[in-house]
PDB file of C-alpha atoms in Angstrom:
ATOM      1  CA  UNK A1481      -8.818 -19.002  93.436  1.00  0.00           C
ATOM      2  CA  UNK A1482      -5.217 -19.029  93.570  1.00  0.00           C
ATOM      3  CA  UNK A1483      -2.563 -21.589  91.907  1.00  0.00           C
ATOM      4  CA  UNK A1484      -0.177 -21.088  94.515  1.00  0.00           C
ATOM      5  CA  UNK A1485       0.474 -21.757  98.095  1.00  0.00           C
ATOM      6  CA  UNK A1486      -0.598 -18.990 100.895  1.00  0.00           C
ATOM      7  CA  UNK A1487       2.005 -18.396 103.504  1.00  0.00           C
ATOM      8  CA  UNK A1488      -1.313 -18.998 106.045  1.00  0.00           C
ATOM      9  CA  UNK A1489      -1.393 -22.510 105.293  1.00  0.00           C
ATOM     10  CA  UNK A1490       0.698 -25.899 105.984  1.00  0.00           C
ATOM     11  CA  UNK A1491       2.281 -27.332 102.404  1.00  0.00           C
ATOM     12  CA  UNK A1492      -0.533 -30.064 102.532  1.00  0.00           C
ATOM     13  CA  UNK A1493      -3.025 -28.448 102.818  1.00  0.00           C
ATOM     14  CA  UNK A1494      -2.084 -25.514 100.601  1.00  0.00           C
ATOM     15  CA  UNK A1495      -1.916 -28.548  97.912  1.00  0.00           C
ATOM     16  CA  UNK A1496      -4.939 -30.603  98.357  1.00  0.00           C
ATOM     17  CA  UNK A1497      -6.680 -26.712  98.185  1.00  0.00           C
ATOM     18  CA  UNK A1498      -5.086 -26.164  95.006  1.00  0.00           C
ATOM     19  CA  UNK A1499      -5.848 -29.483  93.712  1.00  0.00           C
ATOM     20  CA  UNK A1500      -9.831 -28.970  95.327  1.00  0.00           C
ATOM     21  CA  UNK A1501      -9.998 -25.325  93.408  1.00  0.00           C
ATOM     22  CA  UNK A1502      -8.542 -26.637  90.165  1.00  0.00           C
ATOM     23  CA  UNK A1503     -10.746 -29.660  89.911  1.00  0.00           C
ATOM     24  CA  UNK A1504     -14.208 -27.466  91.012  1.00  0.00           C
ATOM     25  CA  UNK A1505     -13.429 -25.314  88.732  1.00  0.00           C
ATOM     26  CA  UNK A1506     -13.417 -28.198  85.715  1.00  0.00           C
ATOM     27  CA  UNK A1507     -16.326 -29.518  86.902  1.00  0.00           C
ATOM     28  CA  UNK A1508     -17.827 -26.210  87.024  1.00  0.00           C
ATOM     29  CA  UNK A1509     -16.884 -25.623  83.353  1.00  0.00           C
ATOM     30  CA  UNK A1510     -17.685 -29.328  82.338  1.00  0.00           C
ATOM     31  CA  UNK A1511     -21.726 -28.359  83.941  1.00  0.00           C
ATOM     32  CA  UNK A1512     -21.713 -25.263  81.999  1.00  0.00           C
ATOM     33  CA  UNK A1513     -23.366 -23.927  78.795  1.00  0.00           C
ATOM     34  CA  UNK A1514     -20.188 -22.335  77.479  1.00  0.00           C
ATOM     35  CA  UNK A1515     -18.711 -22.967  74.404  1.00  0.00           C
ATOM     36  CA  UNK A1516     -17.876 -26.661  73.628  1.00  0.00           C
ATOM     37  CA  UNK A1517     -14.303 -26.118  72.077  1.00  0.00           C
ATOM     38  CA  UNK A1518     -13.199 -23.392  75.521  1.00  0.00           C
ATOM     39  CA  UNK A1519     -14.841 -26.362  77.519  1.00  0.00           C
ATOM     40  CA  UNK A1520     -12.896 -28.825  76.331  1.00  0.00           C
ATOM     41  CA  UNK A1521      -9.444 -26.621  76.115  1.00  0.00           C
ATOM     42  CA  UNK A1522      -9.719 -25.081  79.689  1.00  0.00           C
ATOM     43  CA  UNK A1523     -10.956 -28.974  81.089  1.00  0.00           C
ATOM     44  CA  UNK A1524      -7.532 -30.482  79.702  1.00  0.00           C
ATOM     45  CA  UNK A1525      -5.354 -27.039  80.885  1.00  0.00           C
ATOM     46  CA  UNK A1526      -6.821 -28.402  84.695  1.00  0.00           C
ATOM     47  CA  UNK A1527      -6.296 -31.820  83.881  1.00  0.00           C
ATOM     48  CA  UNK A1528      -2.666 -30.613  83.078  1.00  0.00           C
ATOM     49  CA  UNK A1529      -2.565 -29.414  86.287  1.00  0.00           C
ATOM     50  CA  UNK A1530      -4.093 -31.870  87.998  1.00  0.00           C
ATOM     51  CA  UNK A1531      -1.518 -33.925  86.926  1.00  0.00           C
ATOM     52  CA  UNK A1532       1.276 -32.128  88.061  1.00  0.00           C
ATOM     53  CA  UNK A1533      -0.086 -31.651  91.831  1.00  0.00           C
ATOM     54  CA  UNK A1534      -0.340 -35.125  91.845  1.00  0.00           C
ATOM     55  CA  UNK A1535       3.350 -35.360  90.241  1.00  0.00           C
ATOM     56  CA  UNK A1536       4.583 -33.267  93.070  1.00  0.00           C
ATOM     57  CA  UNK A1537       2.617 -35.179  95.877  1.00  0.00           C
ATOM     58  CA  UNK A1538       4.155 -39.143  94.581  1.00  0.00           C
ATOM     59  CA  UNK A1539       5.863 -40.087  96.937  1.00  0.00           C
ATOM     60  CA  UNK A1540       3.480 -39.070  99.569  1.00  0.00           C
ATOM     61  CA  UNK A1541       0.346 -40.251  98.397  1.00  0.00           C
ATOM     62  CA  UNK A1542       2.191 -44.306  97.066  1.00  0.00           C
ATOM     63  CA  UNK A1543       3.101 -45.456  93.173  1.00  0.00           C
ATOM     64  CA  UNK A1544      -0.479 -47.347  93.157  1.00  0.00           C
ATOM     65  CA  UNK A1545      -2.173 -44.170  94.034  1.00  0.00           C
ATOM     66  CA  UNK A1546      -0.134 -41.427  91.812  1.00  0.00           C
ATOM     67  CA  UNK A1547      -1.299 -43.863  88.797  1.00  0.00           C
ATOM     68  CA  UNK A1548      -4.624 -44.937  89.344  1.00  0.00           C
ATOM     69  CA  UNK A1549      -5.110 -40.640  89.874  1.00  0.00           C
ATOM     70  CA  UNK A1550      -2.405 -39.760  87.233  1.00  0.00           C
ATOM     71  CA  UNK A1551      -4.398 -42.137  85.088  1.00  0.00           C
ATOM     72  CA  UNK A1552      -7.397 -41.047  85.555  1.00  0.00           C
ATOM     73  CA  UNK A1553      -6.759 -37.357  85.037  1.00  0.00           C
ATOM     74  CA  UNK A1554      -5.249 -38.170  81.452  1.00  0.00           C
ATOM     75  CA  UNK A1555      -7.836 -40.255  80.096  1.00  0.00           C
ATOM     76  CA  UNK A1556     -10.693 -37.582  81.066  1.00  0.00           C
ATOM     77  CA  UNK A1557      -8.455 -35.299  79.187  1.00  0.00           C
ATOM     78  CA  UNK A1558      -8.306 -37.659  76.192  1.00  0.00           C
ATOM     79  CA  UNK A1559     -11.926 -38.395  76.502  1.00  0.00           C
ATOM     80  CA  UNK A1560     -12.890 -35.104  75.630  1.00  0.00           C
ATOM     81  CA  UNK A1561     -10.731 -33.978  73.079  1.00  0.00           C
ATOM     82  CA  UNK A1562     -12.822 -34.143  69.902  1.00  0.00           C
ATOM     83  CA  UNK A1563     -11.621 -32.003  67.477  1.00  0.00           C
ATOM     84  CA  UNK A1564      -8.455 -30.691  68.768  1.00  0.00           C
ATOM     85  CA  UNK A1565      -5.713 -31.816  66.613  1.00  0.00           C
ATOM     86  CA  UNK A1566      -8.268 -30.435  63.502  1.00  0.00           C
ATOM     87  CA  UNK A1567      -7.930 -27.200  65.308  1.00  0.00           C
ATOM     88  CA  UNK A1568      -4.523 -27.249  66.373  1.00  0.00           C
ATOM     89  CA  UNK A1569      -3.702 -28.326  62.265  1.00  0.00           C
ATOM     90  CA  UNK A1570      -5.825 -25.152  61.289  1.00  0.00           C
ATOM     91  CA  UNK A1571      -4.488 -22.418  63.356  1.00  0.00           C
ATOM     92  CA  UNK A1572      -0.817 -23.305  61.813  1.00  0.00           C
ATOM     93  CA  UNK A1573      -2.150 -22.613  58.512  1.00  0.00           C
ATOM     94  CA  UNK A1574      -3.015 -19.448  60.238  1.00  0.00           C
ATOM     95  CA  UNK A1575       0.102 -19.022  61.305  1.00  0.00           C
ATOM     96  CA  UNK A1576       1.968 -20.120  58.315  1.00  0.00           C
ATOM     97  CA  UNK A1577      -0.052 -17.095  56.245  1.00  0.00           C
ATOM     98  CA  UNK A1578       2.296 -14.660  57.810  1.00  0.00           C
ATOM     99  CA  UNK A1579       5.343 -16.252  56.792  1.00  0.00           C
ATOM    100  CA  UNK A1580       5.706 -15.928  53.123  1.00  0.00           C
ATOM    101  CA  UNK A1581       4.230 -13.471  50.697  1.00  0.00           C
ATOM    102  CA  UNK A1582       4.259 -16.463  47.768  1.00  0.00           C
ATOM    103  CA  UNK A1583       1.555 -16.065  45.363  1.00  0.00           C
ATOM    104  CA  UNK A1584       1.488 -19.836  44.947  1.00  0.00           C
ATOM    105  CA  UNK A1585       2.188 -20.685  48.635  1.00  0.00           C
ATOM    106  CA  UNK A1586      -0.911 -18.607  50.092  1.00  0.00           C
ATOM    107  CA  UNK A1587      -2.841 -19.962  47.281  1.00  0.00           C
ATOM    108  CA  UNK A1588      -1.810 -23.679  48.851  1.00  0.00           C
ATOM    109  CA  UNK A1589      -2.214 -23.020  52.195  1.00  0.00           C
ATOM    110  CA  UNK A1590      -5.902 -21.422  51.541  1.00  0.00           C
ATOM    111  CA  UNK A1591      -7.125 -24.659  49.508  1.00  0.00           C
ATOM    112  CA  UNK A1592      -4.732 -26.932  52.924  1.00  0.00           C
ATOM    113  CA  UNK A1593      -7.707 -24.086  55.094  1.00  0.00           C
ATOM    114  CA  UNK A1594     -10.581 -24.661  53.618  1.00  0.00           C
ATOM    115  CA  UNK A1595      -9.902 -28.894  53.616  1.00  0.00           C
ATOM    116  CA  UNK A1596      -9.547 -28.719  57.033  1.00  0.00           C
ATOM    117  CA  UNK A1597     -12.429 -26.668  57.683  1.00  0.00           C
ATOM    118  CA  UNK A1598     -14.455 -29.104  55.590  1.00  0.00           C
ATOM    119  CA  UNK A1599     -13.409 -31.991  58.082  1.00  0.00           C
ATOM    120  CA  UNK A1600     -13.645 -29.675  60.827  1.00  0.00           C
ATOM    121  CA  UNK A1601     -17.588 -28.815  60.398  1.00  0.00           C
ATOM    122  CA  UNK A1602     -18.508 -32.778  59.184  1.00  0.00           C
ATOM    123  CA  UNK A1603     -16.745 -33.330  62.606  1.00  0.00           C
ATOM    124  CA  UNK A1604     -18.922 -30.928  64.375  1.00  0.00           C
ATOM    125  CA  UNK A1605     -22.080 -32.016  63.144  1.00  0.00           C
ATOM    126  CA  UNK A1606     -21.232 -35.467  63.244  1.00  0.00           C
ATOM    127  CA  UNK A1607     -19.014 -35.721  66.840  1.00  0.00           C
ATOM    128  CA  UNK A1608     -20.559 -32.234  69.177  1.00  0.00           C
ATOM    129  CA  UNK A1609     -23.553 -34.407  70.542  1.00  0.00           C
ATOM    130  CA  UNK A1610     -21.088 -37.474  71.195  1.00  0.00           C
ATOM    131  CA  UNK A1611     -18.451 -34.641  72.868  1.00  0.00           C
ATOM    132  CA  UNK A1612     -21.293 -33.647  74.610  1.00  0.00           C
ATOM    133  CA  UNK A1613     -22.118 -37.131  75.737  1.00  0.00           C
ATOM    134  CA  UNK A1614     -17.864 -37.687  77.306  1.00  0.00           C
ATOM    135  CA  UNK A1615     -18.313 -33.704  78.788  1.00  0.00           C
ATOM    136  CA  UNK A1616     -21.369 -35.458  80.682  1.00  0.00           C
ATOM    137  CA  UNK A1617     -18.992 -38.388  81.858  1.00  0.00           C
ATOM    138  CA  UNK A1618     -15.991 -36.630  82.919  1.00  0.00           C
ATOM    139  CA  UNK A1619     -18.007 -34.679  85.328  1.00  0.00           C
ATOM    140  CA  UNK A1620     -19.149 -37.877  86.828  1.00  0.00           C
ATOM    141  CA  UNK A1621     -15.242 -39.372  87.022  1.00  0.00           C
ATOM    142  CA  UNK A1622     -14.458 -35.585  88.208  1.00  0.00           C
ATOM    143  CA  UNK A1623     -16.897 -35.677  91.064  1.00  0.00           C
ATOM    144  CA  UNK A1624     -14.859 -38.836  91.897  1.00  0.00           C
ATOM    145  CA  UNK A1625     -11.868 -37.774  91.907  1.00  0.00           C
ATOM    146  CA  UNK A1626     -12.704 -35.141  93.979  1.00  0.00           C
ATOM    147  CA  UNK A1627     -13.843 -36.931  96.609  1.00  0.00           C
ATOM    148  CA  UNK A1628     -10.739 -39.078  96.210  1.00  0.00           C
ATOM    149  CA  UNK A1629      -8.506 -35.971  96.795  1.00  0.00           C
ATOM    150  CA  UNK A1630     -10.327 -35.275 100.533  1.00  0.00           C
ATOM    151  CA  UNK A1631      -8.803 -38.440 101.447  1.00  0.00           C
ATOM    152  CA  UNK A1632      -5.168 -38.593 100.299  1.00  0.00           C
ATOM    153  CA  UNK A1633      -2.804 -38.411 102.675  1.00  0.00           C
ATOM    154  CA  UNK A1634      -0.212 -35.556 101.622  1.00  0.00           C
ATOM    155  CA  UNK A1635       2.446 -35.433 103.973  1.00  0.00           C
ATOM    156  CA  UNK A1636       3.744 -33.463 106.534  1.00  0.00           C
ATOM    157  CA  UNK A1637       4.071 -29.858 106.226  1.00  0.00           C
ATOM    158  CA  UNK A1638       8.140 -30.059 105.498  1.00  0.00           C
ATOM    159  CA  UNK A1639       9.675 -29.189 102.294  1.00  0.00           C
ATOM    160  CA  UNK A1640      11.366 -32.618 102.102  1.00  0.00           C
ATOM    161  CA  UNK A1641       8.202 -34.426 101.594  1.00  0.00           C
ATOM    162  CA  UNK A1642       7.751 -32.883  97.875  1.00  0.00           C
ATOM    163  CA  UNK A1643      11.557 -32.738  97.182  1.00  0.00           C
ATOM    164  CA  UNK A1644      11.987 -36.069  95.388  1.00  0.00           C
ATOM    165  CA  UNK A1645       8.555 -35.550  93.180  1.00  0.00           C
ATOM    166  CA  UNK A1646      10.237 -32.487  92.253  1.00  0.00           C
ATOM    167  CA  UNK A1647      13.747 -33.319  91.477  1.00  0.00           C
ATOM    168  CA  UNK A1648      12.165 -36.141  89.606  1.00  0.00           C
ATOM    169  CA  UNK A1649      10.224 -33.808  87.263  1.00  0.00           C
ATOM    170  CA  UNK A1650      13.290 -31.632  86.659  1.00  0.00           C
ATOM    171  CA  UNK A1651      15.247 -34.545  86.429  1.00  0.00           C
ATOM    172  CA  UNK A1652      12.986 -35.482  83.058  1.00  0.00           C
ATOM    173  CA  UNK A1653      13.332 -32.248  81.647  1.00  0.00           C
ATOM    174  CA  UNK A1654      16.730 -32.292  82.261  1.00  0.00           C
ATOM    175  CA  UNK A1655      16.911 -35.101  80.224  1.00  0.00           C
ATOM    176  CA  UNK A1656      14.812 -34.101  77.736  1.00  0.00           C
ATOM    177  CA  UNK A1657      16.487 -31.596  77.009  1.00  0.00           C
ATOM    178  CA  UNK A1658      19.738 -33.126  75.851  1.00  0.00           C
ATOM    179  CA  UNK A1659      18.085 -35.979  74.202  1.00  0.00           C
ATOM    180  CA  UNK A1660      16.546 -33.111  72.079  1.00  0.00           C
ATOM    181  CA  UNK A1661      19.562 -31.742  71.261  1.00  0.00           C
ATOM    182  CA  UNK A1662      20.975 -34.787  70.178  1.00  0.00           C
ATOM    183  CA  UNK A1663      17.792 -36.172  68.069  1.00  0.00           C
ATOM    184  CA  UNK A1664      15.014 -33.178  68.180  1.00  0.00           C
ATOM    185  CA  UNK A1665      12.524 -35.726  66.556  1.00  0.00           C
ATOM    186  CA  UNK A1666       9.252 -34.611  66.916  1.00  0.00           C
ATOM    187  CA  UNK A1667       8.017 -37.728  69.452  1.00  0.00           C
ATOM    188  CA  UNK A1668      11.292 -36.354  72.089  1.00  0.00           C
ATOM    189  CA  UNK A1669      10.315 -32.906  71.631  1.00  0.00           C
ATOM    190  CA  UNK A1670       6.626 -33.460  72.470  1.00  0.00           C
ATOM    191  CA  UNK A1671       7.858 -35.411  75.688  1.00  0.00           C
ATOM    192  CA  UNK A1672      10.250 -32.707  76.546  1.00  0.00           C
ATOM    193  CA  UNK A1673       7.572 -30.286  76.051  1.00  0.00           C
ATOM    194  CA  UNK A1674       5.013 -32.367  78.906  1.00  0.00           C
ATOM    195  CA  UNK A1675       8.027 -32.065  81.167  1.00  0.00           C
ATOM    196  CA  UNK A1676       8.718 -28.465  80.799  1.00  0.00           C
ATOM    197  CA  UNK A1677       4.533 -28.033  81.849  1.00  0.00           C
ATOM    198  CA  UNK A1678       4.506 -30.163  84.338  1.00  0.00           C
ATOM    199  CA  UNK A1679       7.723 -28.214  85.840  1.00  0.00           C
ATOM    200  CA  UNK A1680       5.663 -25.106  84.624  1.00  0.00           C
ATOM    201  CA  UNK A1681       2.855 -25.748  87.078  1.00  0.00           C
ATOM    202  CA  UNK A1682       5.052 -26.612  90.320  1.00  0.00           C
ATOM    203  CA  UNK A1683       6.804 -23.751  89.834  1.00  0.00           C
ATOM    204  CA  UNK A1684       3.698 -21.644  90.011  1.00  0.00           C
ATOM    205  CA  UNK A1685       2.642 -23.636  92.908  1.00  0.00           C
ATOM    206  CA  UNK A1686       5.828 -22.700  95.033  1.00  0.00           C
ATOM    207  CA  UNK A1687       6.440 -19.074  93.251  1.00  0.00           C
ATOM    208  CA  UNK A1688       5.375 -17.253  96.981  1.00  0.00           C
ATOM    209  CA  UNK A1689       8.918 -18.540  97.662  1.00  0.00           C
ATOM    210  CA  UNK A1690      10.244 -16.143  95.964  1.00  0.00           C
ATOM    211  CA  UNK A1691       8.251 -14.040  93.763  1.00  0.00           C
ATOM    212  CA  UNK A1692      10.677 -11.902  92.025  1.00  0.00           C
ATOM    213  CA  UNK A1693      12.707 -14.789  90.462  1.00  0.00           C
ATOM    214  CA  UNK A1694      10.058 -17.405  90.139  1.00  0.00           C
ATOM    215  CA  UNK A1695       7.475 -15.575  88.384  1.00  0.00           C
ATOM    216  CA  UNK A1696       9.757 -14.572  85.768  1.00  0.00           C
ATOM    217  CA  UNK A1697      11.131 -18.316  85.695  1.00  0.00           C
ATOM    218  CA  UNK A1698       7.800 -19.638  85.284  1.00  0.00           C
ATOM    219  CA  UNK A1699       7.106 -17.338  82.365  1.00  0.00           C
ATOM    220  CA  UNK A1700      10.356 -18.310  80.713  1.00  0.00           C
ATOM    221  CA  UNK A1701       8.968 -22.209  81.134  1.00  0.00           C
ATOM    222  CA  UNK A1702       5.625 -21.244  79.617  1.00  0.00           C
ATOM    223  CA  UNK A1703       7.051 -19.296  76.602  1.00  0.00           C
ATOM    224  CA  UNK A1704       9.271 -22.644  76.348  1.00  0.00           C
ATOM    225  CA  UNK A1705       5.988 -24.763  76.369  1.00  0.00           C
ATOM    226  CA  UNK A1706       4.600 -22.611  73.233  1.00  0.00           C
ATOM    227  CA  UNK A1707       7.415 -22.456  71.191  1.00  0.00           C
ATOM    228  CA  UNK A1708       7.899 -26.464  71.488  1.00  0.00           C
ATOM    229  CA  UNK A1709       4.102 -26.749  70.895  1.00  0.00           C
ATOM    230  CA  UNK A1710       4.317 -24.728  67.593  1.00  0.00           C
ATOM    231  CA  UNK A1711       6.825 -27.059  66.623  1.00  0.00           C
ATOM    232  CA  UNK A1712       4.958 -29.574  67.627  1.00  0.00           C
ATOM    233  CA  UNK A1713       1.751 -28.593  65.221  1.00  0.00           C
ATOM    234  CA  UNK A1714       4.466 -27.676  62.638  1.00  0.00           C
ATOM    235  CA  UNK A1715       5.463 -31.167  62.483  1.00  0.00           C
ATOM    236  CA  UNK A1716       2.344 -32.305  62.653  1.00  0.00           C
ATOM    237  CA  UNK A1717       1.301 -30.784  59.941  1.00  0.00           C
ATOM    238  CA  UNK A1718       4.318 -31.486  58.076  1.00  0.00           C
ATOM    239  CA  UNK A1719       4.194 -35.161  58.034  1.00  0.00           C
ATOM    240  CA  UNK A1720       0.202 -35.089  57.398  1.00  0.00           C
ATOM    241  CA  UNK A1721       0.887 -33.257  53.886  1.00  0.00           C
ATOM    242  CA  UNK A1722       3.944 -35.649  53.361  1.00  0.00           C
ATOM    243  CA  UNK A1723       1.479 -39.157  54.176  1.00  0.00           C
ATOM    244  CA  UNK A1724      -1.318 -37.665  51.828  1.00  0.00           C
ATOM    245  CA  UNK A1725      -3.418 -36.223  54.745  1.00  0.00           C
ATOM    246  CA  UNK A1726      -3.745 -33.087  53.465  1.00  0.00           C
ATOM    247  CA  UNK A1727      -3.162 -31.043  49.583  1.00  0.00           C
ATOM    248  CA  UNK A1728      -3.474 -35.208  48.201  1.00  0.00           C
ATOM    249  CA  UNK A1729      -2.702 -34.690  44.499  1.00  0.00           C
ATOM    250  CA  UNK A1730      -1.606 -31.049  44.335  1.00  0.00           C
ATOM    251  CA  UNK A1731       2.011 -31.239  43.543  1.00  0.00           C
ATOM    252  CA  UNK A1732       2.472 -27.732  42.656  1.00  0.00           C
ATOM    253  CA  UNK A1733       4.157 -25.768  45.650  1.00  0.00           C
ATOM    254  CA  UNK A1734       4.109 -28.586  47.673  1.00  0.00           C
ATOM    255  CA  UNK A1735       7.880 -29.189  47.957  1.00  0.00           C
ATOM    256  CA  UNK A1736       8.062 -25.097  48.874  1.00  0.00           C
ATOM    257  CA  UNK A1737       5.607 -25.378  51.419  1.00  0.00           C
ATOM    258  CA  UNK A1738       7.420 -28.392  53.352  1.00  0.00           C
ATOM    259  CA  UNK A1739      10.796 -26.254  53.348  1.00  0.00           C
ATOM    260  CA  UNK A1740       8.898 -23.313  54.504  1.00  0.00           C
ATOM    261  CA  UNK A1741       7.547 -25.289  57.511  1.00  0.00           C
ATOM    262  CA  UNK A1742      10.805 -26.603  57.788  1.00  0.00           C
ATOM    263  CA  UNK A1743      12.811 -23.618  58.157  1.00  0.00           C
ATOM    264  CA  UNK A1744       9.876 -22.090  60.865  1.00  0.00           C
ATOM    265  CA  UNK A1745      11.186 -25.254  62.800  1.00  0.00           C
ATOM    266  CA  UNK A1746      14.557 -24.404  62.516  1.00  0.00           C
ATOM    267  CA  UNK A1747      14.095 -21.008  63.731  1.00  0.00           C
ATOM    268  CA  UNK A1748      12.138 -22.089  66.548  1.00  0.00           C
ATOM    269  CA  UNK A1749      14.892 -24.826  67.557  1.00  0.00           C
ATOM    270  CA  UNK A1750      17.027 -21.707  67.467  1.00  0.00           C
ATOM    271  CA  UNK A1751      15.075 -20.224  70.123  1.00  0.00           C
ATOM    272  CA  UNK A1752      14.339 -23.244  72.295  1.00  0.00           C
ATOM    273  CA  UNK A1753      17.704 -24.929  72.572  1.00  0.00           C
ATOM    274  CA  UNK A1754      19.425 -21.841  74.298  1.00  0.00           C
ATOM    275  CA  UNK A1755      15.915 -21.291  76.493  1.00  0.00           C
ATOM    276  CA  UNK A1756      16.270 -24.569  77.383  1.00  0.00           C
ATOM    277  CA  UNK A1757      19.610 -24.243  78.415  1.00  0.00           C
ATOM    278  CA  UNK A1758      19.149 -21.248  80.692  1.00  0.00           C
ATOM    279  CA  UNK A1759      15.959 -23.089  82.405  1.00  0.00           C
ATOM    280  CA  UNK A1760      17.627 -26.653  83.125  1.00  0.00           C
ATOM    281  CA  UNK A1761      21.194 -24.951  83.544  1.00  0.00           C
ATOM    282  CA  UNK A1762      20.965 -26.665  87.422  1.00  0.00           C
ATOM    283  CA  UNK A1763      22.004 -30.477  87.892  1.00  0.00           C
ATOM    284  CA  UNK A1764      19.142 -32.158  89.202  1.00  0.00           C
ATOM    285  CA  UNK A1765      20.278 -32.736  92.800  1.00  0.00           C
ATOM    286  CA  UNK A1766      21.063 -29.135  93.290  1.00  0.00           C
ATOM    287  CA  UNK A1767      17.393 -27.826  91.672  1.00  0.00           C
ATOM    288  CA  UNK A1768      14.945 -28.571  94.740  1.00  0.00           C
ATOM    289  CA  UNK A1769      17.945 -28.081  97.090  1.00  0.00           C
ATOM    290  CA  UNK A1770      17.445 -24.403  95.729  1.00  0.00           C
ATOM    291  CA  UNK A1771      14.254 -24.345  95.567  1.00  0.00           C
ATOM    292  CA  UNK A1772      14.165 -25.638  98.899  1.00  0.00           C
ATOM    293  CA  UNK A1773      16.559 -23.155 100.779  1.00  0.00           C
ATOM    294  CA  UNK A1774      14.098 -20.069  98.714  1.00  0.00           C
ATOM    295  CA  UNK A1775      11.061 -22.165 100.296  1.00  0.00           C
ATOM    296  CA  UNK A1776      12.178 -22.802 103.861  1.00  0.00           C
ATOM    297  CA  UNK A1777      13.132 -18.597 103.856  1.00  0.00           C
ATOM    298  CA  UNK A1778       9.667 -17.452 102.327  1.00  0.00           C
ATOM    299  CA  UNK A1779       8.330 -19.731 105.249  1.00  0.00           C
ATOM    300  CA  UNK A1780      10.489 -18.192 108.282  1.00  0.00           C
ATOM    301  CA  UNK A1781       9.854 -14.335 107.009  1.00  0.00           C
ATOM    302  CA  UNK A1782       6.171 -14.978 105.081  1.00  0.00           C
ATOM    303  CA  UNK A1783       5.931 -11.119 105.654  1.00  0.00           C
ATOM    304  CA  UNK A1784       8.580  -9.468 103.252  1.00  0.00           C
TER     305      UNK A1784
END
């Protein structure tokens, strides 16, 4: 299976085959009897995807379309969440460990571990059988939406019929980005941070245009996508302990804990500002206009 086009075959097809491997390969994780928590966190990776194929393909396929599909792919994802943010919320106290040698701070953030691994197994035994239950009924919508996808109309097989879609989801980014830097509260950031995936996913859809420069680009967009998603669970976590989520009632190290959280967020806003530079550096008209001349040469010489 391969997340990219194939120099054998027009653009529309090359996407609804994408968009056919991604979604069988959901379903085929969705009918499994692998873990529940991999289930769920590979499911919403392809519904990701899914989304951005269909991001790409907007103009094409109509506005009432792209939603009905755009919403459909986002509530299976929400459907079957379950425990995630619980997770998420525990592997940043993981992550936190590593950050300060504090007698009193490790001693917090074990007692902030175990609470959430309280909630985490009540969830389990509580919420697996009703995860279960949604797994069951996004393979059903899935099955749909599948044989939805055999009938879209995609296009023609010219570059021009996907430029828009993508200059669109640059465009976003784009934006995101500076309203970031002006207000890097953590509801922009997480928008930002869907834009940069979505962008993420075209460009490893078109990276056969050209290989040497795309690969890398798309690995600078997915080490952008972590480092605003540990900020993300950083702030998360942040303003759970500061509404009483979390450490209720113990005051001591408190205070030193939010600061070192804080200044984890400051160095990664060190990190992602100038990243995020270097990967929306391009005015939005001229990015699929590049993208465009790289895709139009791959397609003339597919052999070198």
């Amino acid at each position: 299976m391969a997340f990219f086009l194939l120099a054998s075959e027009p653009l529309p097809d090359g996407l609804r085959r994408i968009a056919r491997e991604e979604t069988e390969k959901a379903l085929s994780l969705l009918e499994s009897d692998q873990d529940l928590h991999f289930v769920v966190h590979e499911t919403r990776k392809s519904m990701k995807k899914l989304r951005a194929i269909i991001r790409l393909v907007r103009d094409q396929v109509g506005q009432n379309t792209y939603r009905s599909e755009n919403i459909r792919y986002r509530d299976l994802a929400r459907r079957i969440s379950g425990l995630r943010d619980l997770g998420a919320i525990q592997e940043t106290w993981t992550v936190l460990e590593g950050r300060t040698r504090s007698k009193v701070l490790n001693t917090l953030i074990q007692k902030g571990k175990t609470e959430v691994q309280a909630r985490l197994d009540a969830a389990a035994a509580a919420g697996n059988k009703e995860i279960a239950t949604h797994i069951s009924e996004a393979a059903v919508i899935l099955r749909s939406a599948l044989a939805k996808l055999e009938t879209l109309d995609l296009g023609a097989d010219r570059f021009k019929t996907i430029a828009p879609s993508l200059r669109r989801v640059y465009h976003r980014g784009y934006r995101g980005l500076k309203l970031a830097r002006r207000m890097p509260t953590t509801e922009y950031l997480h928008q930002w941070r869907k834009r940069v995936k979505y962008l993420l996913y075209q460009m490893e859809i078109l990276q056969p245009s050209w290989p040497e420069l795309m690969t890398p680009w798309a690995l600078a967009l997915q080490q952008l996508s972590q480092l605003l998603g540990t900020d993300h669970d950083l702030a998360v976590l942040s303003e759970t302990i500061e509404a009483g989520g979390l450490l209720n009632g113990r005051q001591q190290g408190k205070a030193q804990l939010l600061r070192l959280v804080d200044s984890y967020r400051e160095e990664l806003m060190a990190e992602i500002l100038p990243l995020g530079h270097h990967l929306y550096a391009l005015p939005p008209k001229a990015f699929p206009k590049m993208i465009g001349k790289w895709y139009h040469t791959w397609r003339q010489y597919p052999d070198t």
